[in-house]
C-alpha cells in the first residue's frame, strides 16, 4: 500500500475546485509576524492560507504571498465576511480583496451567523439576518471575485433554517467549524456530509494552552507513533475527511505541522481520539448579540 501523501491531498468541492487538506491558519497570529509566517509556510510547501477580515491581518497575508514568489493561482486563499458587514456584502468582499492585494479569493465565508449592527456591536439588526446575508453572498457568484462560497460557525439549527429558506439556491460549499477530539461534533459532521457540505476544522489543535496536551491517551499515542501530539491531531482531522488549518508563526512548528506524509493513524488509533471523554470549546458565542450554538452538534 502506497504511503499517504497528505500534503498533496485535496477535497473536491461542488464547483470542481480542490481545497488542500492542510493550510496555515492565521487567527490570533500576532501583528508583524503573519507575513513572515505565510512566506515560510509557502516555502515549506503549504498551498492554502486561511484568514478573515476580522483577524486584521489580510494585508500581511497578501504581503507574505507576494514575498514568497509562489504564483497567486497556486495558493488557495479563504477569507471571511465580518459580522458588521452583513448588509454590505459586496463592499466587504472588495475590502478583503484590497487588503489581500488579489483579484479573487478561492473561498469566501460568512464568518458567523450574526448580523451585527456596526454602530453597536452588542446588538443585531432587527430587519436582517444570516438568511438575508446568504442571499447577498450568492450574488457574488459569477463576479469573478469568488470561486466558492460557504459559511462558518453554523450548527444544525442554523443550517436547517438556511437550507430550507426559498432564497437559498446554492448550498454552502464549506462550513468552517471548531473541530478537535474534545469538540468532535459528530452529529454536525454527519449532517454536513449528508448535505454535501465540506468541513474545515479550525482550532484543530485545540488552540493556545489547550487541555488536550495533558490528555494521557493523546500523549501516549503520540509517543507510540514517534510524532508530536499536534501531528496526531492533524492526522485525525484529515483522515476523518475534513481539511485542517493549524495556526503557527514559528518556523519549526509550521514545518512540523506539515510533516504528515508517509504515516497515518490506524482505525483503533483514530477511535481512541474520537472517543476522548473531555469536552471544551475554544470559541463560544457569549460575545455575540445572538446565540449561535445550541448544543445540537453531538
PDB file of C-alpha atoms in Angstrom:
ATOM      1  CA  UNK A   1       0.000   0.000   0.000  1.00  0.00           C
ATOM      2  CA  UNK A   2       1.326   3.427  -1.007  1.00  0.00           C
ATOM      3  CA  UNK A   3       2.244   5.669   1.906  1.00  0.00           C
ATOM      4  CA  UNK A   4      -0.203   8.557   2.435  1.00  0.00           C
ATOM      5  CA  UNK A   5       0.757  11.897   0.904  1.00  0.00           C
ATOM      6  CA  UNK A   6      -1.443  14.208   2.955  1.00  0.00           C
ATOM      7  CA  UNK A   7       0.430  17.362   1.979  1.00  0.00           C
ATOM      8  CA  UNK A   8      -0.767  16.770  -1.595  1.00  0.00           C
ATOM      9  CA  UNK A   9      -4.224  15.518  -0.636  1.00  0.00           C
ATOM     10  CA  UNK A  10      -7.230  17.629  -1.677  1.00  0.00           C
ATOM     11  CA  UNK A  11     -11.005  17.523  -1.280  1.00  0.00           C
ATOM     12  CA  UNK A  12     -13.160  18.342  -4.307  1.00  0.00           C
ATOM     13  CA  UNK A  13     -15.902  20.934  -3.786  1.00  0.00           C
ATOM     14  CA  UNK A  14     -19.137  21.051  -5.856  1.00  0.00           C
ATOM     15  CA  UNK A  15     -17.517  23.594  -8.217  1.00  0.00           C
ATOM     16  CA  UNK A  16     -14.802  21.071  -9.059  1.00  0.00           C
ATOM     17  CA  UNK A  17     -12.196  23.157  -7.247  1.00  0.00           C
ATOM     18  CA  UNK A  18      -9.872  21.200  -4.981  1.00  0.00           C
ATOM     19  CA  UNK A  19      -9.228  22.515  -1.456  1.00  0.00           C
ATOM     20  CA  UNK A  20      -5.959  21.261   0.083  1.00  0.00           C
ATOM     21  CA  UNK A  21      -6.149  19.018   3.164  1.00  0.00           C
ATOM     22  CA  UNK A  22      -3.866  21.272   5.204  1.00  0.00           C
ATOM     23  CA  UNK A  23      -3.499  25.034   5.301  1.00  0.00           C
ATOM     24  CA  UNK A  24      -1.971  27.693   7.502  1.00  0.00           C
ATOM     25  CA  UNK A  25      -4.394  29.277   9.951  1.00  0.00           C
ATOM     26  CA  UNK A  26      -3.839  32.918  10.933  1.00  0.00           C
ATOM     27  CA  UNK A  27      -6.399  33.562  13.704  1.00  0.00           C
ATOM     28  CA  UNK A  28      -4.529  35.155  16.633  1.00  0.00           C
ATOM     29  CA  UNK A  29      -1.295  35.404  14.629  1.00  0.00           C
ATOM     30  CA  UNK A  30       0.486  38.416  16.148  1.00  0.00           C
ATOM     31  CA  UNK A  31       0.887  41.650  14.139  1.00  0.00           C
ATOM     32  CA  UNK A  32       4.129  41.918  12.179  1.00  0.00           C
ATOM     33  CA  UNK A  33       4.626  38.138  12.276  1.00  0.00           C
ATOM     34  CA  UNK A  34       1.901  36.965   9.907  1.00  0.00           C
ATOM     35  CA  UNK A  35       3.615  37.937   6.633  1.00  0.00           C
ATOM     36  CA  UNK A  36       6.758  36.023   7.570  1.00  0.00           C
ATOM     37  CA  UNK A  37       4.693  33.016   8.686  1.00  0.00           C
ATOM     38  CA  UNK A  38       2.830  32.960   5.356  1.00  0.00           C
ATOM     39  CA  UNK A  39       6.043  33.316   3.389  1.00  0.00           C
ATOM     40  CA  UNK A  40       7.670  30.494   5.345  1.00  0.00           C
ATOM     41  CA  UNK A  41       4.627  28.219   5.070  1.00  0.00           C
ATOM     42  CA  UNK A  42       4.571  28.643   1.297  1.00  0.00           C
ATOM     43  CA  UNK A  43       8.322  27.953   1.132  1.00  0.00           C
ATOM     44  CA  UNK A  44       7.715  24.782   3.193  1.00  0.00           C
ATOM     45  CA  UNK A  45       5.132  23.552   0.689  1.00  0.00           C
ATOM     46  CA  UNK A  46       1.797  24.809   2.021  1.00  0.00           C
ATOM     47  CA  UNK A  47      -0.578  25.955  -0.724  1.00  0.00           C
ATOM     48  CA  UNK A  48      -3.513  27.127   1.408  1.00  0.00           C
ATOM     49  CA  UNK A  49      -3.846  30.147   3.702  1.00  0.00           C
ATOM     50  CA  UNK A  50      -6.910  30.878   5.850  1.00  0.00           C
ATOM     51  CA  UNK A  51      -7.609  34.423   7.011  1.00  0.00           C
ATOM     52  CA  UNK A  52     -10.538  36.760   7.746  1.00  0.00           C
ATOM     53  CA  UNK A  53     -11.328  40.463   7.711  1.00  0.00           C
ATOM     54  CA  UNK A  54     -11.897  40.224  11.484  1.00  0.00           C
ATOM     55  CA  UNK A  55      -8.348  38.974  12.092  1.00  0.00           C
ATOM     56  CA  UNK A  56      -6.938  42.307  10.915  1.00  0.00           C
ATOM     57  CA  UNK A  57      -4.104  40.556   9.074  1.00  0.00           C
ATOM     58  CA  UNK A  58      -5.317  40.167   5.468  1.00  0.00           C
ATOM     59  CA  UNK A  59      -2.812  42.820   4.418  1.00  0.00           C
ATOM     60  CA  UNK A  60       0.048  40.791   5.920  1.00  0.00           C
ATOM     61  CA  UNK A  61      -1.234  37.593   4.322  1.00  0.00           C
ATOM     62  CA  UNK A  62      -1.065  39.318   0.932  1.00  0.00           C
ATOM     63  CA  UNK A  63       2.399  40.634   1.743  1.00  0.00           C
ATOM     64  CA  UNK A  64       3.622  37.130   2.617  1.00  0.00           C
ATOM     65  CA  UNK A  65       2.100  35.695  -0.554  1.00  0.00           C
ATOM     66  CA  UNK A  66       3.855  38.249  -2.747  1.00  0.00           C
ATOM     67  CA  UNK A  67       7.168  37.837  -0.899  1.00  0.00           C
ATOM     68  CA  UNK A  68       7.023  34.054  -1.336  1.00  0.00           C
ATOM     69  CA  UNK A  69       7.276  34.187  -5.115  1.00  0.00           C
ATOM     70  CA  UNK A  70       4.632  31.451  -5.381  1.00  0.00           C
ATOM     71  CA  UNK A  71       2.143  32.384  -8.138  1.00  0.00           C
ATOM     72  CA  UNK A  72      -1.269  33.503  -6.833  1.00  0.00           C
ATOM     73  CA  UNK A  73      -3.124  30.801  -8.769  1.00  0.00           C
ATOM     74  CA  UNK A  74      -1.182  28.070  -6.957  1.00  0.00           C
ATOM     75  CA  UNK A  75      -2.377  29.163  -3.491  1.00  0.00           C
ATOM     76  CA  UNK A  76      -5.831  28.590  -2.037  1.00  0.00           C
ATOM     77  CA  UNK A  77      -6.989  31.653  -0.093  1.00  0.00           C
ATOM     78  CA  UNK A  78     -10.002  31.611   2.221  1.00  0.00           C
ATOM     79  CA  UNK A  79     -11.279  34.788   3.838  1.00  0.00           C
ATOM     80  CA  UNK A  80     -14.478  35.743   5.634  1.00  0.00           C
ATOM     81  CA  UNK A  81     -17.173  38.401   5.812  1.00  0.00           C
ATOM     82  CA  UNK A  82     -17.135  40.130   9.202  1.00  0.00           C
ATOM     83  CA  UNK A  83     -20.339  40.386  11.249  1.00  0.00           C
ATOM     84  CA  UNK A  84     -20.848  44.181  10.986  1.00  0.00           C
ATOM     85  CA  UNK A  85     -20.638  43.926   7.150  1.00  0.00           C
ATOM     86  CA  UNK A  86     -23.689  41.685   6.664  1.00  0.00           C
ATOM     87  CA  UNK A  87     -25.673  44.459   4.967  1.00  0.00           C
ATOM     88  CA  UNK A  88     -22.640  45.385   2.819  1.00  0.00           C
ATOM     89  CA  UNK A  89     -21.557  42.031   1.406  1.00  0.00           C
ATOM     90  CA  UNK A  90     -20.139  43.249  -1.929  1.00  0.00           C
ATOM     91  CA  UNK A  91     -18.235  46.046  -0.165  1.00  0.00           C
ATOM     92  CA  UNK A  92     -16.990  43.605   2.464  1.00  0.00           C
ATOM     93  CA  UNK A  93     -15.537  41.347  -0.197  1.00  0.00           C
ATOM     94  CA  UNK A  94     -13.937  44.300  -2.007  1.00  0.00           C
ATOM     95  CA  UNK A  95     -12.356  45.457   1.265  1.00  0.00           C
ATOM     96  CA  UNK A  96     -10.828  41.994   1.782  1.00  0.00           C
ATOM     97  CA  UNK A  97      -9.577  41.776  -1.805  1.00  0.00           C
ATOM     98  CA  UNK A  98      -7.955  45.204  -1.445  1.00  0.00           C
ATOM     99  CA  UNK A  99      -6.322  44.183   1.857  1.00  0.00           C
ATOM    100  CA  UNK A 100      -5.026  40.944   0.343  1.00  0.00           C
ATOM    101  CA  UNK A 101      -3.939  42.578  -2.897  1.00  0.00           C
ATOM    102  CA  UNK A 102      -5.603  39.881  -5.008  1.00  0.00           C
ATOM    103  CA  UNK A 103      -8.348  39.862  -7.653  1.00  0.00           C
ATOM    104  CA  UNK A 104     -10.272  36.905  -6.228  1.00  0.00           C
ATOM    105  CA  UNK A 105     -10.460  34.513  -3.284  1.00  0.00           C
ATOM    106  CA  UNK A 106     -10.897  30.775  -3.619  1.00  0.00           C
ATOM    107  CA  UNK A 107     -13.424  30.618  -0.782  1.00  0.00           C
ATOM    108  CA  UNK A 108     -15.492  33.378   0.816  1.00  0.00           C
ATOM    109  CA  UNK A 109     -17.253  32.505   4.064  1.00  0.00           C
ATOM    110  CA  UNK A 110     -19.869  34.176   6.234  1.00  0.00           C
ATOM    111  CA  UNK A 111     -17.756  34.247   9.405  1.00  0.00           C
ATOM    112  CA  UNK A 112     -20.652  33.978  11.896  1.00  0.00           C
ATOM    113  CA  UNK A 113     -24.448  33.702  11.600  1.00  0.00           C
ATOM    114  CA  UNK A 114     -24.700  37.048  13.396  1.00  0.00           C
ATOM    115  CA  UNK A 115     -25.821  40.174  11.550  1.00  0.00           C
ATOM    116  CA  UNK A 116     -24.273  42.667  13.957  1.00  0.00           C
ATOM    117  CA  UNK A 117     -25.003  46.370  13.844  1.00  0.00           C
ATOM    118  CA  UNK A 118     -21.805  48.299  13.012  1.00  0.00           C
ATOM    119  CA  UNK A 119     -22.904  51.192  15.252  1.00  0.00           C
ATOM    120  CA  UNK A 120     -23.381  48.882  18.264  1.00  0.00           C
ATOM    121  CA  UNK A 121     -21.602  45.520  18.285  1.00  0.00           C
ATOM    122  CA  UNK A 122     -23.761  44.339  21.196  1.00  0.00           C
ATOM    123  CA  UNK A 123     -26.881  44.488  19.024  1.00  0.00           C
ATOM    124  CA  UNK A 124     -28.074  42.560  15.992  1.00  0.00           C
ATOM    125  CA  UNK A 125     -30.164  44.078  13.197  1.00  0.00           C
ATOM    126  CA  UNK A 126     -33.879  43.572  13.741  1.00  0.00           C
ATOM    127  CA  UNK A 127     -34.623  43.735   9.994  1.00  0.00           C
ATOM    128  CA  UNK A 128     -31.813  41.473   8.695  1.00  0.00           C
ATOM    129  CA  UNK A 129     -30.373  38.049   9.497  1.00  0.00           C
ATOM    130  CA  UNK A 130     -27.946  35.479   8.095  1.00  0.00           C
ATOM    131  CA  UNK A 131     -30.519  34.297   5.522  1.00  0.00           C
ATOM    132  CA  UNK A 132     -30.508  37.806   4.015  1.00  0.00           C
ATOM    133  CA  UNK A 133     -26.704  37.802   4.144  1.00  0.00           C
ATOM    134  CA  UNK A 134     -26.509  34.473   2.305  1.00  0.00           C
ATOM    135  CA  UNK A 135     -28.874  35.816  -0.365  1.00  0.00           C
ATOM    136  CA  UNK A 136     -26.344  38.603  -0.997  1.00  0.00           C
ATOM    137  CA  UNK A 137     -23.317  36.263  -0.838  1.00  0.00           C
ATOM    138  CA  UNK A 138     -24.912  34.106  -3.542  1.00  0.00           C
ATOM    139  CA  UNK A 139     -24.888  37.170  -5.827  1.00  0.00           C
ATOM    140  CA  UNK A 140     -21.073  37.203  -5.676  1.00  0.00           C
ATOM    141  CA  UNK A 141     -21.015  34.058  -7.807  1.00  0.00           C
ATOM    142  CA  UNK A 142     -20.247  34.944 -11.398  1.00  0.00           C
ATOM    143  CA  UNK A 143     -18.424  38.177 -10.477  1.00  0.00           C
ATOM    144  CA  UNK A 144     -15.025  36.501 -10.840  1.00  0.00           C
ATOM    145  CA  UNK A 145     -14.159  37.680  -7.331  1.00  0.00           C
ATOM    146  CA  UNK A 146     -15.023  34.427  -5.506  1.00  0.00           C
ATOM    147  CA  UNK A 147     -14.605  30.876  -6.709  1.00  0.00           C
ATOM    148  CA  UNK A 148     -16.599  29.232  -3.899  1.00  0.00           C
ATOM    149  CA  UNK A 149     -18.904  30.429  -1.118  1.00  0.00           C
ATOM    150  CA  UNK A 150     -19.633  28.987   2.295  1.00  0.00           C
ATOM    151  CA  UNK A 151     -20.332  29.591   5.959  1.00  0.00           C
ATOM    152  CA  UNK A 152     -18.581  29.272   9.296  1.00  0.00           C
ATOM    153  CA  UNK A 153     -19.766  28.514  12.826  1.00  0.00           C
ATOM    154  CA  UNK A 154     -23.096  27.140  11.606  1.00  0.00           C
ATOM    155  CA  UNK A 155     -24.659  24.339  13.654  1.00  0.00           C
ATOM    156  CA  UNK A 156     -27.522  22.120  12.540  1.00  0.00           C
ATOM    157  CA  UNK A 157     -30.211  24.552  13.791  1.00  0.00           C
ATOM    158  CA  UNK A 158     -28.987  27.450  11.651  1.00  0.00           C
ATOM    159  CA  UNK A 159     -28.090  25.259   8.659  1.00  0.00           C
ATOM    160  CA  UNK A 160     -31.660  23.913   8.679  1.00  0.00           C
ATOM    161  CA  UNK A 161     -33.024  27.469   8.699  1.00  0.00           C
ATOM    162  CA  UNK A 162     -30.735  28.475   5.848  1.00  0.00           C
ATOM    163  CA  UNK A 163     -31.127  25.416   3.614  1.00  0.00           C
ATOM    164  CA  UNK A 164     -34.924  25.365   3.982  1.00  0.00           C
ATOM    165  CA  UNK A 165     -35.348  29.013   3.026  1.00  0.00           C
ATOM    166  CA  UNK A 166     -36.564  29.501  -0.580  1.00  0.00           C
ATOM    167  CA  UNK A 167     -33.876  32.159  -1.158  1.00  0.00           C
ATOM    168  CA  UNK A 168     -31.131  29.573  -0.625  1.00  0.00           C
ATOM    169  CA  UNK A 169     -30.305  28.476  -4.185  1.00  0.00           C
ATOM    170  CA  UNK A 170     -26.682  27.480  -3.519  1.00  0.00           C
ATOM    171  CA  UNK A 171     -25.799  25.072  -0.715  1.00  0.00           C
ATOM    172  CA  UNK A 172     -22.709  26.378   1.100  1.00  0.00           C
ATOM    173  CA  UNK A 173     -19.676  24.552  -0.296  1.00  0.00           C
ATOM    174  CA  UNK A 174     -17.937  24.625   3.093  1.00  0.00           C
ATOM    175  CA  UNK A 175     -18.784  25.047   6.773  1.00  0.00           C
ATOM    176  CA  UNK A 176     -15.722  26.029   8.801  1.00  0.00           C
ATOM    177  CA  UNK A 177     -16.236  24.911  12.402  1.00  0.00           C
ATOM    178  CA  UNK A 178     -14.258  24.151  15.546  1.00  0.00           C
ATOM    179  CA  UNK A 179     -13.149  20.514  15.277  1.00  0.00           C
ATOM    180  CA  UNK A 180     -10.817  18.619  17.602  1.00  0.00           C
ATOM    181  CA  UNK A 181     -11.241  15.468  19.747  1.00  0.00           C
ATOM    182  CA  UNK A 182     -12.628  17.496  22.672  1.00  0.00           C
ATOM    183  CA  UNK A 183     -15.207  19.113  20.350  1.00  0.00           C
ATOM    184  CA  UNK A 184     -15.787  16.369  17.755  1.00  0.00           C
ATOM    185  CA  UNK A 185     -19.360  17.413  16.830  1.00  0.00           C
ATOM    186  CA  UNK A 186     -20.371  14.012  15.361  1.00  0.00           C
ATOM    187  CA  UNK A 187     -23.995  14.964  14.624  1.00  0.00           C
ATOM    188  CA  UNK A 188     -22.969  18.154  12.831  1.00  0.00           C
ATOM    189  CA  UNK A 189     -20.237  16.310  10.904  1.00  0.00           C
ATOM    190  CA  UNK A 190     -22.754  13.674   9.772  1.00  0.00           C
ATOM    191  CA  UNK A 191     -25.343  16.347   8.875  1.00  0.00           C
ATOM    192  CA  UNK A 192     -22.876  18.278   6.696  1.00  0.00           C
ATOM    193  CA  UNK A 193     -21.753  15.077   4.976  1.00  0.00           C
ATOM    194  CA  UNK A 194     -25.365  14.218   4.176  1.00  0.00           C
ATOM    195  CA  UNK A 195     -25.928  17.698   2.720  1.00  0.00           C
ATOM    196  CA  UNK A 196     -22.702  17.644   0.666  1.00  0.00           C
ATOM    197  CA  UNK A 197     -21.097  20.429   2.715  1.00  0.00           C
ATOM    198  CA  UNK A 198     -17.332  20.027   3.119  1.00  0.00           C
ATOM    199  CA  UNK A 199     -15.872  20.839   6.532  1.00  0.00           C
ATOM    200  CA  UNK A 200     -12.818  22.856   7.506  1.00  0.00           C
ATOM    201  CA  UNK A 201     -11.668  22.284  11.079  1.00  0.00           C
ATOM    202  CA  UNK A 202     -10.475  25.378  12.938  1.00  0.00           C
ATOM    203  CA  UNK A 203      -8.774  25.291  16.348  1.00  0.00           C
ATOM    204  CA  UNK A 204      -7.834  21.809  15.142  1.00  0.00           C
ATOM    205  CA  UNK A 205      -5.005  21.715  17.698  1.00  0.00           C
ATOM    206  CA  UNK A 206      -7.339  22.864  20.465  1.00  0.00           C
ATOM    207  CA  UNK A 207      -5.874  26.397  20.315  1.00  0.00           C
ATOM    208  CA  UNK A 208      -3.438  28.077  22.724  1.00  0.00           C
ATOM    209  CA  UNK A 209      -2.801  26.334  26.074  1.00  0.00           C
ATOM    210  CA  UNK A 210      -5.180  23.546  25.133  1.00  0.00           C
ATOM    211  CA  UNK A 211      -6.158  20.999  27.816  1.00  0.00           C
ATOM    212  CA  UNK A 212      -5.705  18.420  25.053  1.00  0.00           C
ATOM    213  CA  UNK A 213      -1.959  18.448  25.651  1.00  0.00           C
ATOM    214  CA  UNK A 214      -2.472  16.987  29.098  1.00  0.00           C
ATOM    215  CA  UNK A 215      -4.618  14.156  27.724  1.00  0.00           C
ATOM    216  CA  UNK A 216      -2.907  10.857  28.576  1.00  0.00           C
ATOM    217  CA  UNK A 217      -4.446   8.990  25.613  1.00  0.00           C
ATOM    218  CA  UNK A 218      -3.202  11.576  23.103  1.00  0.00           C
ATOM    219  CA  UNK A 219       0.248  11.813  24.704  1.00  0.00           C
ATOM    220  CA  UNK A 220       0.648   8.020  24.783  1.00  0.00           C
ATOM    221  CA  UNK A 221      -0.458   7.748  21.155  1.00  0.00           C
ATOM    222  CA  UNK A 222       1.986  10.440  20.045  1.00  0.00           C
ATOM    223  CA  UNK A 223       4.832   8.728  21.894  1.00  0.00           C
ATOM    224  CA  UNK A 224       3.946   5.358  20.351  1.00  0.00           C
ATOM    225  CA  UNK A 225       3.884   6.858  16.842  1.00  0.00           C
ATOM    226  CA  UNK A 226       7.055   8.888  17.375  1.00  0.00           C
ATOM    227  CA  UNK A 227       5.093  12.010  16.398  1.00  0.00           C
ATOM    228  CA  UNK A 228       4.031  15.211  18.123  1.00  0.00           C
ATOM    229  CA  UNK A 229       0.543  15.421  19.665  1.00  0.00           C
ATOM    230  CA  UNK A 230      -0.177  18.181  17.135  1.00  0.00           C
ATOM    231  CA  UNK A 231       0.696  15.911  14.202  1.00  0.00           C
ATOM    232  CA  UNK A 232      -1.622  13.207  15.567  1.00  0.00           C
ATOM    233  CA  UNK A 233      -4.466  15.732  15.925  1.00  0.00           C
ATOM    234  CA  UNK A 234      -3.992  16.905  12.333  1.00  0.00           C
ATOM    235  CA  UNK A 235      -3.990  13.333  11.023  1.00  0.00           C
ATOM    236  CA  UNK A 236      -7.171  12.654  12.983  1.00  0.00           C
ATOM    237  CA  UNK A 237      -8.900  15.527  11.178  1.00  0.00           C
ATOM    238  CA  UNK A 238      -7.641  14.752   7.680  1.00  0.00           C
ATOM    239  CA  UNK A 239      -8.388  11.025   7.985  1.00  0.00           C
ATOM    240  CA  UNK A 240     -11.907  11.892   9.182  1.00  0.00           C
ATOM    241  CA  UNK A 241     -12.489  13.792   5.947  1.00  0.00           C
ATOM    242  CA  UNK A 242     -12.026  17.495   6.633  1.00  0.00           C
ATOM    243  CA  UNK A 243      -9.222  19.951   5.957  1.00  0.00           C
ATOM    244  CA  UNK A 244      -7.259  21.420   8.853  1.00  0.00           C
ATOM    245  CA  UNK A 245      -5.781  24.893   9.321  1.00  0.00           C
ATOM    246  CA  UNK A 246      -3.272  24.844  12.196  1.00  0.00           C
ATOM    247  CA  UNK A 247      -2.059  28.304  13.197  1.00  0.00           C
ATOM    248  CA  UNK A 248       1.575  28.993  13.940  1.00  0.00           C
ATOM    249  CA  UNK A 249       4.088  31.776  13.384  1.00  0.00           C
ATOM    250  CA  UNK A 250       7.046  29.621  14.448  1.00  0.00           C
ATOM    251  CA  UNK A 251       9.092  28.218  11.552  1.00  0.00           C
ATOM    252  CA  UNK A 252       9.767  24.894  13.265  1.00  0.00           C
ATOM    253  CA  UNK A 253       6.096  24.351  14.135  1.00  0.00           C
ATOM    254  CA  UNK A 254       4.909  25.415  10.689  1.00  0.00           C
ATOM    255  CA  UNK A 255       7.186  22.748   9.227  1.00  0.00           C
ATOM    256  CA  UNK A 256       6.317  20.104  11.853  1.00  0.00           C
ATOM    257  CA  UNK A 257       2.571  20.618  11.248  1.00  0.00           C
ATOM    258  CA  UNK A 258       3.189  19.905   7.563  1.00  0.00           C
ATOM    259  CA  UNK A 259       5.151  16.674   8.222  1.00  0.00           C
ATOM    260  CA  UNK A 260       2.143  14.440   7.630  1.00  0.00           C
ATOM    261  CA  UNK A 261       3.318  12.304   4.717  1.00  0.00           C
ATOM    262  CA  UNK A 262       4.278   8.652   4.877  1.00  0.00           C
ATOM    263  CA  UNK A 263       2.322   7.706   8.001  1.00  0.00           C
ATOM    264  CA  UNK A 264      -1.216   7.558   9.311  1.00  0.00           C
ATOM    265  CA  UNK A 265      -3.338   6.538  12.275  1.00  0.00           C
ATOM    266  CA  UNK A 266      -4.924   3.089  12.127  1.00  0.00           C
ATOM    267  CA  UNK A 267      -8.622   2.589  12.849  1.00  0.00           C
ATOM    268  CA  UNK A 268      -8.055   1.798  16.500  1.00  0.00           C
ATOM    269  CA  UNK A 269      -5.896   4.917  16.962  1.00  0.00           C
ATOM    270  CA  UNK A 270      -8.499   7.100  15.229  1.00  0.00           C
ATOM    271  CA  UNK A 271     -11.187   5.667  17.503  1.00  0.00           C
ATOM    272  CA  UNK A 272      -9.093   6.357  20.595  1.00  0.00           C
ATOM    273  CA  UNK A 273      -9.002  10.062  19.707  1.00  0.00           C
ATOM    274  CA  UNK A 274     -12.655  10.125  18.616  1.00  0.00           C
ATOM    275  CA  UNK A 275     -13.693   8.733  21.984  1.00  0.00           C
ATOM    276  CA  UNK A 276     -11.863  11.099  24.335  1.00  0.00           C
ATOM    277  CA  UNK A 277     -14.315  11.980  27.094  1.00  0.00           C
ATOM    278  CA  UNK A 278     -13.334  15.573  27.941  1.00  0.00           C
ATOM    279  CA  UNK A 279     -15.195  18.410  26.238  1.00  0.00           C
ATOM    280  CA  UNK A 280     -14.307  22.050  25.722  1.00  0.00           C
ATOM    281  CA  UNK A 281     -14.922  24.734  23.129  1.00  0.00           C
ATOM    282  CA  UNK A 282     -12.341  27.340  22.240  1.00  0.00           C
ATOM    283  CA  UNK A 283     -14.972  29.606  20.656  1.00  0.00           C
ATOM    284  CA  UNK A 284     -18.262  30.335  22.381  1.00  0.00           C
ATOM    285  CA  UNK A 285     -20.999  32.769  21.388  1.00  0.00           C
ATOM    286  CA  UNK A 286     -21.347  34.861  24.548  1.00  0.00           C
ATOM    287  CA  UNK A 287     -19.577  37.794  22.851  1.00  0.00           C
ATOM    288  CA  UNK A 288     -22.174  37.909  20.064  1.00  0.00           C
ATOM    289  CA  UNK A 289     -25.537  39.703  20.177  1.00  0.00           C
ATOM    290  CA  UNK A 290     -27.290  36.453  19.154  1.00  0.00           C
ATOM    291  CA  UNK A 291     -26.946  32.842  20.238  1.00  0.00           C
ATOM    292  CA  UNK A 292     -25.444  30.646  17.506  1.00  0.00           C
ATOM    293  CA  UNK A 293     -24.529  27.410  19.338  1.00  0.00           C
ATOM    294  CA  UNK A 294     -27.421  25.269  20.548  1.00  0.00           C
ATOM    295  CA  UNK A 295     -25.685  22.073  21.694  1.00  0.00           C
ATOM    296  CA  UNK A 296     -27.058  20.203  18.670  1.00  0.00           C
ATOM    297  CA  UNK A 297     -23.709  19.103  17.267  1.00  0.00           C
ATOM    298  CA  UNK A 298     -23.185  15.990  19.373  1.00  0.00           C
TER     299      UNK A 298
END
